[in-house]
Amino acid sequence: MTLTIPFDNSYAQLPNSFYARQKPEPVRAPRLVAFNADLARLLGITPGDVQDMAETFAGNAMPEGAEPLSQLYSGHQFGHYNPQLGDGRAVLLGETLGTDGERRDIQLKGSGRTPFSRNGDGRAWLGPVLREYVVSEAMHALGVPTTRALAAVETGEVVLREGPMPGAVLTRVARSHLRVGTFQVFAARGQLDDLRKLTEYAIDRHYPQADGPMGLLRHVRDAQARLIAAWMSVGFIHGVMNTDNSSIAGETIDYGPCAFMDQYHPNTVFSSIDQFGRYAYSNQPDIAVWNLAQLATALIQQYEDKEAAVEEATEIVHAMPDLLQAEWLARFRAKIGLTTSEEGDQTLISDLLKRMAEEQADFTNTFRALAGDAARDQFTNPEAFDNWAEGWQARVTREADPVATMTSANPAFIPRNHRIEKMISAAVQGDYAPFNRLNTVLAQPYLDQPENEDLRRPPSTTEVVQATFCGT
Ligand code: AMP
Ligand code: MG
């Protein structure tokens, strides 16, 4: 059987100024190491034989209907504007309309140099490819909006990072790859026609109900507020919330140095390149507002009457912190078993988090244990929990089914960093058992799986991963 992908491409119909037509660079000996059959079905893809799929998802063979291209964008990286980024190692093959009617991009990442590669080699190594595969699929199962992983191939080539590493290509699926930075590049260059066309395209593709550029801004704000609240609720730290990694569709995108927290602390940072903690766990809501302000600034450029647009955009951006707070509160209420709202809820949640930080409690396991009777064991000093629990118990008596609420809001399983690292080490040695196991277990993160209890265990002191690397 040959692999068939029912392409229906829209980005390739946009003007040439939006992208560079670019074929992937073939690799020496592609080997398919992962294929997401469920996602393929959703996309309307008919799988082919394994070698056929390896050739396609490595970029050696172009499937019929593909119109490969690399997208142009720019963006603020750690607060500084970089006038040109673009897909430096990615090629969009095209889009499909899924069985759910949703349009999605199919992109190869690590597929070779492009006109936007700057000094990069256009490649990816196996570690980050498998990390993105596992973590993005886990995020999806957790109910967090995210890009997804369709396939991973080893290239049979060596990539130079800290040392020689096995090369790999990830096939990434996204509702689109439009970013805040896609708007910024046209705004900064004064390409107003392109900016208007992009705005129209984004509205049409993602928010058809939006009224003009400011309507788009409102919808992106709401989607981003929901997204960041979802991250916070599962203890996820993105690590590189640059505007080029900020999705217009409101999906988590670019799993570079991301990580889930083990012990709760609001200032947690993993990324080795985030020296000043700009993208620390508790800064993520503020950064999302900052990123939205950059989108607002870009969108405004297309107005004749800038003064009125500035006023409206300011009002839209200024409303974001309250929206974020409301989304955050709804998520964290559910985490402690609440579906109704009362005056003291916010304080109750903050008090628990404060105690968790002081008592080195594991974020995931503490919340999951609230539905049982073992939460206190997560605290170095369990009385700190008992003190809090008195008030909480009183509050929870006014809820119909707090256990059910908590069980569906607090996952048992997250992709813990030390497990990801071990999975990568094994795969580099040719052992894919840990990779396959993580994918299987993390597909049902809210289900108790007694036989997989070991995957719930936080890292021991020697297992703790101190830093994650962008050297992807
Ligand atoms: P990221 O940190 O993955 O969001 O990437 C930021 C920018 O660097 C994007 O324009 C990427 O395409 C580019 N980039 C990252 N790694 C490479 C690489 N190995 N070769 C070429 N470009 C890269
Ligand atoms: Mg990126």
Short mmCIF file of C-alpha atoms and ligand atoms in Angstrom, two decimals:
data_model
loop_
_atom_site.label_atom_id
_atom_site.label_comp_id
_atom_site.label_asym_id
_atom_site.label_seq_id
_atom_site.Cartn_x
_atom_site.Cartn_y
_atom_site.Cartn_z
CA MET A 1 0.00 0.00 0.00
CA THR A 2 1.25 3.52 -0.67
CA LEU A 3 0.89 6.28 1.85
CA THR A 4 -1.73 8.79 0.73
CA ILE A 5 -2.31 12.20 2.25
CA PRO A 6 -5.41 14.07 1.01
CA PHE A 7 -3.77 17.49 0.76
CA ASP A 8 -5.90 20.61 0.57
CA ASN A 9 -3.38 23.44 0.67
CA SER A 10 -4.21 27.06 1.43
CA TYR A 11 -0.93 28.61 2.61
CA ALA A 12 0.76 27.80 -0.68
CA GLN A 13 -1.89 29.95 -2.44
CA LEU A 14 -0.79 33.04 -0.50
CA PRO A 15 1.71 35.48 -2.10
CA ASN A 16 5.36 34.47 -2.54
CA SER A 17 6.38 37.00 0.09
CA PHE A 18 4.93 34.69 2.78
CA TYR A 19 7.36 31.81 2.29
CA ALA A 20 10.11 30.22 0.25
CA ARG A 21 9.29 27.18 -1.86
CA GLN A 22 11.63 24.62 -0.40
CA LYS A 23 12.04 20.88 -0.68
CA PRO A 24 13.40 18.88 2.24
CA GLU A 25 17.01 17.72 1.86
CA PRO A 26 17.13 13.94 1.48
CA VAL A 27 18.79 11.88 4.20
CA ARG A 28 20.95 8.78 3.97
CA ALA A 29 19.02 5.94 5.62
CA PRO A 30 15.60 6.83 6.99
CA ARG A 31 14.02 4.51 9.53
CA LEU A 32 10.50 5.04 10.87
CA VAL A 33 10.60 4.93 14.66
CA ALA A 34 7.13 6.25 15.49
CA PHE A 35 3.84 6.65 13.67
CA ASN A 36 0.66 7.99 15.24
CA ALA A 37 -2.09 5.90 13.64
CA ASP A 38 -4.94 7.62 15.54
CA LEU A 39 -3.82 11.04 14.42
CA ALA A 40 -3.31 9.79 10.85
CA ARG A 41 -6.92 8.62 10.81
CA LEU A 42 -8.11 12.01 12.05
CA LEU A 43 -6.15 13.67 9.23
CA GLY A 44 -7.63 11.36 6.60
CA ILE A 45 -4.27 9.74 5.86
CA THR A 46 -4.00 6.19 4.53
CA PRO A 47 -0.82 4.64 5.92
CA GLY A 48 1.53 2.93 3.52
CA ASP A 49 4.21 0.32 3.99
CA VAL A 50 6.84 1.16 6.56
CA GLN A 51 9.71 2.03 4.22
CA ASP A 52 7.40 4.19 2.10
CA MET A 53 6.42 6.12 5.22
CA ALA A 54 10.03 6.39 6.38
CA GLU A 55 11.00 7.94 3.01
CA THR A 56 8.11 10.39 3.12
CA PHE A 57 8.46 11.49 6.75
CA ALA A 58 12.21 11.90 6.26
CA GLY A 59 11.61 14.17 3.27
CA ASN A 60 13.22 11.80 0.75
CA ALA A 61 9.98 11.31 -1.17
CA MET A 62 7.29 13.89 -1.78
CA PRO A 63 3.75 12.59 -1.37
CA GLU A 64 1.36 13.53 -4.14
CA GLY A 65 -0.29 16.89 -3.54
CA ALA A 66 2.43 18.26 -1.29
CA GLU A 67 3.58 21.83 -2.00
CA PRO A 68 6.62 22.08 0.26
CA LEU A 69 7.54 25.50 1.61
CA SER A 70 9.27 27.21 4.52
CA GLN A 71 7.40 30.01 6.22
CA LEU A 72 8.72 33.49 6.86
CA TYR A 73 8.36 35.07 10.30
CA SER A 74 10.27 37.19 12.78
CA GLY A 75 9.85 37.67 16.48
CA HIS A 76 10.99 38.88 19.87
CA GLN A 77 13.43 36.45 21.45
CA PHE A 78 13.86 37.06 25.18
CA GLY A 79 12.47 40.53 24.67
CA HIS A 80 14.70 41.54 21.75
CA TYR A 81 13.36 41.89 18.24
CA ASN A 82 14.98 39.65 15.64
CA PRO A 83 13.92 40.98 12.24
CA GLN A 84 14.14 37.64 10.48
CA LEU A 85 13.67 34.12 11.73
CA GLY A 86 11.48 31.86 9.60
CA ASP A 87 11.49 28.07 9.29
CA GLY A 88 15.20 27.41 9.50
CA ARG A 89 14.81 23.66 9.55
CA ALA A 90 11.20 22.99 8.79
CA VAL A 91 9.14 22.45 5.67
CA LEU A 92 5.38 22.62 5.48
CA LEU A 93 4.23 19.81 3.20
CA GLY A 94 0.68 21.11 3.08
CA GLU A 95 -2.64 20.85 4.88
CA THR A 96 -5.47 18.38 5.17
CA LEU A 97 -9.09 18.78 6.19
CA GLY A 98 -9.56 16.21 8.94
CA THR A 99 -12.49 13.89 9.45
CA ASP A 100 -13.58 16.49 12.04
CA GLY A 101 -13.59 19.20 9.35
CA GLU A 102 -10.57 20.91 10.89
CA ARG A 103 -7.74 22.19 8.66
CA ARG A 104 -4.29 21.17 9.88
CA ASP A 105 -0.70 21.72 8.75
CA ILE A 106 1.64 18.80 8.20
CA GLN A 107 5.22 19.93 8.69
CA LEU A 108 8.58 18.20 8.70
CA LYS A 109 10.94 19.55 11.37
CA GLY A 110 14.66 18.82 11.03
CA SER A 111 14.36 18.39 7.26
CA GLY A 112 17.42 20.37 6.19
CA ARG A 113 18.55 23.87 5.43
CA THR A 114 16.23 26.56 4.08
CA PRO A 115 16.72 30.21 3.10
CA PHE A 116 15.94 31.01 6.76
CA SER A 117 18.57 28.74 8.32
CA ARG A 118 21.05 31.50 9.15
CA ASN A 119 23.97 29.62 10.71
CA GLY A 120 22.00 26.48 11.60
CA ASP A 121 22.41 23.09 9.99
CA GLY A 122 18.69 22.66 9.37
CA ARG A 123 18.68 19.45 11.32
CA ALA A 124 17.39 18.04 14.59
CA TRP A 125 18.75 15.26 16.72
CA LEU A 126 16.82 12.33 18.05
CA GLY A 127 16.51 13.56 21.66
CA PRO A 128 14.41 16.68 21.06
CA VAL A 129 12.40 14.91 18.37
CA LEU A 130 11.33 12.16 20.76
CA ARG A 131 10.85 14.67 23.57
CA GLU A 132 8.46 16.71 21.40
CA TYR A 133 6.69 13.55 20.27
CA VAL A 134 6.03 12.34 23.82
CA VAL A 135 5.34 15.68 25.46
CA SER A 136 3.06 17.09 22.75
CA GLU A 137 0.99 13.90 22.65
CA ALA A 138 0.85 13.90 26.46
CA MET A 139 -0.36 17.50 26.41
CA HIS A 140 -3.07 16.52 23.97
CA ALA A 141 -4.20 13.69 26.25
CA LEU A 142 -4.14 16.08 29.21
CA GLY A 143 -6.60 18.30 27.34
CA VAL A 144 -4.16 21.15 26.66
CA PRO A 145 -4.34 22.70 23.16
CA THR A 146 -1.17 21.71 21.34
CA THR A 147 0.52 20.82 18.10
CA ARG A 148 0.75 17.08 17.70
CA ALA A 149 3.18 14.45 16.48
CA LEU A 150 2.39 12.28 13.47
CA ALA A 151 5.70 10.53 12.94
CA ALA A 152 9.38 10.37 13.84
CA VAL A 153 12.20 9.00 11.72
CA GLU A 154 15.85 8.45 12.36
CA THR A 155 17.84 9.77 9.42
CA GLY A 156 20.85 7.45 9.59
CA GLU A 157 22.99 10.60 9.67
CA VAL A 158 24.98 12.21 12.44
CA VAL A 159 24.13 15.67 13.75
CA LEU A 160 26.73 17.66 15.69
CA ARG A 161 25.48 19.13 18.96
CA GLU A 162 27.36 18.76 22.25
CA GLY A 163 28.81 15.76 20.45
CA PRO A 164 27.84 13.57 17.49
CA MET A 165 24.15 12.65 17.86
CA PRO A 166 21.78 10.56 15.75
CA GLY A 167 19.75 12.78 13.40
CA ALA A 168 15.96 12.66 13.26
CA VAL A 169 12.95 14.33 11.67
CA LEU A 170 9.64 14.99 13.41
CA THR A 171 6.37 15.31 11.52
CA ARG A 172 4.43 17.97 13.36
CA VAL A 173 0.74 18.67 12.97
CA ALA A 174 -0.74 22.04 13.90
CA ARG A 175 -4.03 23.89 13.46
CA SER A 176 -1.63 26.29 11.76
CA HIS A 177 1.90 27.56 12.13
CA LEU A 178 0.79 31.20 12.22
CA ARG A 179 2.59 32.96 15.03
CA VAL A 180 2.65 36.45 16.51
CA GLY A 181 5.97 36.71 14.64
CA THR A 182 4.27 36.04 11.29
CA PHE A 183 2.43 39.35 11.73
CA GLN A 184 5.44 41.14 13.14
CA VAL A 185 7.63 40.55 10.10
CA PHE A 186 5.22 42.28 7.70
CA ALA A 187 4.42 45.08 10.14
CA ALA A 188 8.11 45.78 10.80
CA ARG A 189 8.92 45.85 7.09
CA GLY A 190 5.93 48.02 6.23
CA GLN A 191 4.47 45.34 3.91
CA LEU A 192 0.95 46.45 4.68
CA ASP A 193 -0.73 44.59 1.83
CA ASP A 194 0.78 41.36 3.08
CA LEU A 195 -0.18 42.23 6.65
CA ARG A 196 -3.81 42.73 5.54
CA LYS A 197 -3.82 39.47 3.57
CA LEU A 198 -2.36 37.61 6.53
CA THR A 199 -4.98 39.09 8.86
CA GLU A 200 -7.75 38.00 6.51
CA TYR A 201 -6.23 34.54 6.19
CA ALA A 202 -5.94 34.09 9.96
CA ILE A 203 -9.51 35.24 10.55
CA ASP A 204 -10.81 32.98 7.82
CA ARG A 205 -8.87 29.97 9.06
CA HIS A 206 -9.23 30.30 12.82
CA TYR A 207 -11.81 32.86 13.88
CA PRO A 208 -14.33 33.38 11.04
CA GLN A 209 -16.63 35.14 13.50
CA ALA A 210 -13.97 37.80 14.24
CA ASP A 211 -14.69 41.33 13.12
CA GLY A 212 -11.52 42.78 11.56
CA PRO A 213 -8.00 42.96 12.99
CA MET A 214 -9.19 43.97 16.46
CA GLY A 215 -11.66 41.09 16.47
CA LEU A 216 -8.77 38.79 15.66
CA LEU A 217 -6.75 40.28 18.52
CA ARG A 218 -9.64 39.59 20.91
CA HIS A 219 -9.91 35.95 19.83
CA VAL A 220 -6.17 35.33 20.06
CA ARG A 221 -6.21 36.92 23.52
CA ASP A 222 -8.98 34.59 24.69
CA ALA A 223 -7.34 31.49 23.20
CA GLN A 224 -3.97 32.38 24.73
CA ALA A 225 -5.56 33.07 28.13
CA ARG A 226 -7.16 29.61 28.07
CA LEU A 227 -3.90 28.05 26.95
CA ILE A 228 -1.70 29.60 29.63
CA ALA A 229 -4.21 28.72 32.35
CA ALA A 230 -4.13 25.13 31.10
CA TRP A 231 -0.31 25.13 31.28
CA MET A 232 -0.39 26.48 34.82
CA SER A 233 -2.90 23.88 35.90
CA VAL A 234 -0.65 20.97 34.92
CA GLY A 235 2.62 22.55 36.06
CA PHE A 236 3.96 23.02 32.54
CA ILE A 237 6.80 25.42 31.83
CA HIS A 238 7.22 26.22 28.15
CA GLY A 239 10.67 27.69 28.50
CA VAL A 240 10.87 29.82 25.31
CA MET A 241 7.75 31.98 25.10
CA ASN A 242 9.22 34.12 22.36
CA THR A 243 6.70 35.77 20.04
CA ASP A 244 7.73 33.39 17.23
CA ASN A 245 6.63 30.53 19.49
CA SER A 246 3.29 32.13 20.30
CA SER A 247 0.55 30.51 18.20
CA ILE A 248 -2.34 32.46 16.70
CA ALA A 249 -4.51 29.33 17.01
CA GLY A 250 -3.72 29.22 20.74
CA GLU A 251 -1.84 25.93 20.69
CA THR A 252 1.30 25.01 22.59
CA ILE A 253 4.05 25.11 19.99
CA ASP A 254 7.79 24.44 20.03
CA TYR A 255 8.78 21.95 22.65
CA GLY A 256 12.41 22.95 23.06
CA PRO A 257 13.51 23.27 26.69
CA CYS A 258 10.02 22.77 28.12
CA ALA A 259 9.43 20.76 31.29
CA PHE A 260 6.84 19.80 33.85
CA MET A 261 7.56 20.78 37.43
CA ASP A 262 8.11 18.07 39.99
CA GLN A 263 8.35 19.96 43.31
CA TYR A 264 6.19 23.03 43.22
CA HIS A 265 7.87 26.39 43.23
CA PRO A 266 6.54 29.45 41.40
CA ASN A 267 10.02 30.56 40.28
CA THR A 268 10.93 27.28 38.63
CA VAL A 269 12.99 27.59 35.43
CA PHE A 270 14.56 24.72 33.50
CA SER A 271 15.83 26.24 30.29
CA SER A 272 19.59 26.63 30.33
CA ILE A 273 19.34 29.76 28.16
CA ASP A 274 16.77 31.50 30.39
CA GLN A 275 19.35 33.06 32.70
CA PHE A 276 17.09 35.68 34.24
CA GLY A 277 14.00 33.55 34.64
CA ARG A 278 12.00 35.55 32.11
CA TYR A 279 9.98 32.44 31.28
CA ALA A 280 9.71 31.03 34.81
CA TYR A 281 6.52 29.13 35.69
CA SER A 282 4.75 32.01 37.40
CA ASN A 283 5.84 34.59 34.80
CA GLN A 284 4.02 32.84 31.98
CA PRO A 285 0.75 34.80 32.31
CA ASP A 286 2.60 38.15 32.24
CA ILE A 287 4.64 37.08 29.23
CA ALA A 288 1.50 36.03 27.38
CA VAL A 289 0.15 39.56 27.88
CA TRP A 290 3.45 41.03 26.67
CA ASN A 291 3.31 38.81 23.57
CA LEU A 292 -0.27 39.87 22.86
CA ALA A 293 0.85 43.50 23.06
CA GLN A 294 3.37 42.73 20.30
CA LEU A 295 0.59 41.26 18.17
CA ALA A 296 -1.51 44.36 18.84
CA THR A 297 1.36 46.62 17.77
CA ALA A 298 1.74 44.67 14.52
CA LEU A 299 -1.98 44.59 13.70
CA ILE A 300 -2.39 48.33 14.29
CA GLN A 301 -0.05 49.15 11.41
CA GLN A 302 -2.75 48.34 8.87
CA TYR A 303 -5.13 51.08 10.09
CA GLU A 304 -5.39 54.51 8.50
CA ASP A 305 -6.72 55.96 11.75
CA LYS A 306 -4.06 54.67 14.11
CA GLU A 307 -5.26 56.64 17.11
CA ALA A 308 -8.61 54.87 17.32
CA ALA A 309 -6.96 51.48 16.69
CA VAL A 310 -4.42 52.09 19.44
CA GLU A 311 -7.19 52.92 21.85
CA GLU A 312 -9.16 49.78 21.03
CA ALA A 313 -6.07 47.54 21.06
CA THR A 314 -5.01 48.93 24.42
CA GLU A 315 -8.39 48.14 25.90
CA ILE A 316 -8.21 44.58 24.49
CA VAL A 317 -4.71 43.92 25.81
CA HIS A 318 -5.43 45.51 29.20
CA ALA A 319 -8.35 43.13 29.70
CA MET A 320 -6.11 40.08 29.38
CA PRO A 321 -4.74 39.83 32.96
CA ASP A 322 -8.27 39.60 34.38
CA LEU A 323 -9.26 37.00 31.79
CA LEU A 324 -6.17 34.97 32.58
CA GLN A 325 -6.92 35.21 36.26
CA ALA A 326 -10.49 34.02 35.70
CA GLU A 327 -9.32 31.06 33.59
CA TRP A 328 -6.66 30.25 36.17
CA LEU A 329 -9.18 30.37 39.01
CA ALA A 330 -11.62 28.09 37.19
CA ARG A 331 -8.86 25.54 36.56
CA PHE A 332 -7.50 25.63 40.10
CA ARG A 333 -10.97 25.54 41.64
CA ALA A 334 -11.53 22.26 39.83
CA LYS A 335 -8.16 21.02 41.09
CA ILE A 336 -9.38 21.32 44.67
CA GLY A 337 -12.81 19.92 43.84
CA LEU A 338 -14.86 23.07 43.35
CA THR A 339 -17.36 23.71 40.58
CA THR A 340 -19.16 26.59 42.30
CA SER A 341 -17.54 29.90 43.21
CA GLU A 342 -17.33 31.50 46.60
CA GLU A 343 -15.57 34.56 47.96
CA GLY A 344 -12.65 32.83 49.70
CA ASP A 345 -11.72 30.33 46.94
CA GLN A 346 -8.81 32.30 45.55
CA THR A 347 -7.25 32.62 49.01
CA LEU A 348 -7.81 28.94 49.70
CA ILE A 349 -5.93 27.96 46.52
CA SER A 350 -3.10 30.45 47.04
CA ASP A 351 -2.68 29.27 50.61
CA LEU A 352 -2.31 25.66 49.47
CA LEU A 353 0.24 26.64 46.80
CA LYS A 354 2.21 28.66 49.31
CA ARG A 355 2.40 25.71 51.67
CA MET A 356 3.33 23.38 48.82
CA ALA A 357 6.23 25.65 47.88
CA GLU A 358 7.43 25.88 51.48
CA GLU A 359 7.10 22.15 52.09
CA GLN A 360 8.59 20.93 48.80
CA ALA A 361 5.43 19.17 47.73
CA ASP A 362 5.26 17.48 44.35
CA PHE A 363 2.82 19.50 42.21
CA THR A 364 1.16 16.63 40.35
CA ASN A 365 1.07 14.07 43.13
CA THR A 366 -0.24 16.50 45.75
CA PHE A 367 -3.23 17.54 43.68
CA ARG A 368 -3.92 13.97 42.57
CA ALA A 369 -3.81 12.82 46.19
CA LEU A 370 -6.42 15.37 47.30
CA ALA A 371 -9.16 13.01 46.12
CA GLY A 372 -7.81 10.32 48.48
CA ASP A 373 -6.22 10.67 51.89
CA ALA A 374 -2.50 10.77 51.12
CA ALA A 375 -2.01 14.42 50.20
CA ARG A 376 -0.45 15.21 53.60
CA ASP A 377 2.35 12.71 52.88
CA GLN A 378 3.53 14.98 50.09
CA PHE A 379 4.59 17.67 52.57
CA THR A 380 7.88 17.57 54.50
CA ASN A 381 5.81 18.80 57.41
CA PRO A 382 2.37 17.19 57.00
CA GLU A 383 0.81 19.50 59.58
CA ALA A 384 1.18 22.33 57.11
CA PHE A 385 -1.29 20.44 54.97
CA ASP A 386 -3.59 19.50 57.85
CA ASN A 387 -3.91 23.14 58.81
CA TRP A 388 -5.00 24.05 55.32
CA ALA A 389 -7.24 21.01 54.92
CA GLU A 390 -9.56 22.05 57.76
CA GLY A 391 -10.82 25.07 55.87
CA TRP A 392 -10.87 23.12 52.61
CA GLN A 393 -12.96 20.28 54.05
CA ALA A 394 -15.54 22.79 55.24
CA ARG A 395 -15.67 24.38 51.78
CA VAL A 396 -15.89 21.08 49.92
CA THR A 397 -18.98 19.93 51.87
CA ARG A 398 -20.94 22.43 49.75
CA GLU A 399 -19.96 20.60 46.52
CA ALA A 400 -21.93 17.76 44.95
CA ASP A 401 -19.11 15.49 43.75
CA PRO A 402 -15.70 16.94 44.55
CA VAL A 403 -13.88 13.64 44.01
CA ALA A 404 -15.09 13.38 40.43
CA THR A 405 -14.18 17.02 39.82
CA MET A 406 -10.66 16.50 41.16
CA THR A 407 -10.06 13.22 39.38
CA SER A 408 -10.75 14.79 36.01
CA ALA A 409 -8.73 17.95 36.78
CA ASN A 410 -5.64 16.37 38.37
CA PRO A 411 -3.65 13.97 36.22
CA ALA A 412 -1.90 11.00 37.78
CA PHE A 413 0.67 10.91 35.00
CA ILE A 414 2.75 13.68 33.44
CA PRO A 415 5.87 13.31 31.28
CA ARG A 416 8.39 13.77 34.05
CA ASN A 417 11.72 15.15 32.95
CA HIS A 418 13.90 12.42 34.38
CA ARG A 419 11.78 9.84 32.55
CA ILE A 420 12.10 11.75 29.30
CA GLU A 421 15.88 11.89 29.70
CA LYS A 422 16.06 8.14 30.37
CA MET A 423 13.77 7.43 27.43
CA ILE A 424 16.10 9.45 25.17
CA SER A 425 19.23 7.67 26.43
CA ALA A 426 17.57 4.32 25.75
CA ALA A 427 16.45 5.32 22.24
CA VAL A 428 19.95 6.52 21.38
CA GLN A 429 21.05 2.97 22.25
CA GLY A 430 18.34 1.59 19.97
CA ASP A 431 15.91 0.66 22.77
CA TYR A 432 12.47 2.13 22.08
CA ALA A 433 10.65 0.29 24.87
CA PRO A 434 10.66 3.29 27.27
CA PHE A 435 9.46 5.59 24.45
CA ASN A 436 6.58 3.28 23.59
CA ARG A 437 5.68 2.77 27.22
CA LEU A 438 5.59 6.51 27.96
CA ASN A 439 3.31 7.09 24.98
CA THR A 440 0.93 4.36 26.06
CA VAL A 441 0.70 5.40 29.71
CA LEU A 442 0.49 9.12 28.97
CA ALA A 443 -2.39 8.57 26.56
CA GLN A 444 -4.62 8.15 29.65
CA PRO A 445 -3.17 10.54 32.19
CA TYR A 446 -6.31 10.81 34.35
CA LEU A 447 -6.63 7.05 34.80
CA ASP A 448 -5.16 5.23 37.78
CA GLN A 449 -2.80 2.65 36.33
CA PRO A 450 -1.48 0.68 39.33
CA GLU A 451 0.93 -1.32 37.16
CA ASN A 452 2.59 1.95 36.10
CA GLU A 453 2.97 3.54 39.53
CA ASP A 454 6.71 3.85 38.99
CA LEU A 455 6.05 6.52 36.35
CA ARG A 456 4.34 8.67 38.99
CA ARG A 457 7.38 8.76 41.22
CA PRO A 458 9.20 12.10 41.37
CA PRO A 459 12.94 12.02 40.62
CA SER A 460 15.30 10.99 43.38
CA THR A 461 18.00 13.55 44.23
CA THR A 462 20.36 11.94 41.73
CA GLU A 463 17.70 11.80 39.02
CA VAL A 464 16.63 15.45 39.17
CA VAL A 465 17.11 17.18 35.82
CA GLN A 466 18.51 20.63 36.59
CA ALA A 467 18.43 22.14 33.13
CA THR A 468 16.93 21.48 29.75
CA PHE A 469 18.71 22.55 26.60
CA CYS A 470 17.69 24.49 23.58
CA GLY A 471 20.51 22.81 21.64
CA THR A 472 17.87 21.04 19.67
P1 AMP B 1 13.23 27.71 18.12
O1 AMP B 1 14.10 28.06 19.28
O2 AMP B 1 13.16 26.23 17.85
O3 AMP B 1 11.88 28.34 18.20
O4 AMP B 1 13.95 28.30 16.84
C1 AMP B 1 14.18 29.66 16.64
C2 AMP B 1 14.65 29.89 15.23
O5 AMP B 1 15.88 29.21 14.98
C3 AMP B 1 13.70 29.41 14.16
O6 AMP B 1 13.79 30.30 13.09
C4 AMP B 1 14.27 28.05 13.81
O7 AMP B 1 13.87 27.61 12.54
C5 AMP B 1 15.76 28.33 13.89
N1 AMP B 1 16.53 27.10 14.14
C6 AMP B 1 16.57 26.37 15.28
N2 AMP B 1 17.41 25.32 15.14
C7 AMP B 1 17.90 25.36 13.88
C8 AMP B 1 18.81 24.56 13.12
N3 AMP B 1 19.38 23.48 13.65
N4 AMP B 1 19.08 24.93 11.85
C9 AMP B 1 18.52 26.02 11.32
N5 AMP B 1 17.66 26.82 11.97
C10 AMP B 1 17.34 26.51 13.24
MG MG B 2 10.24 28.29 17.23
#
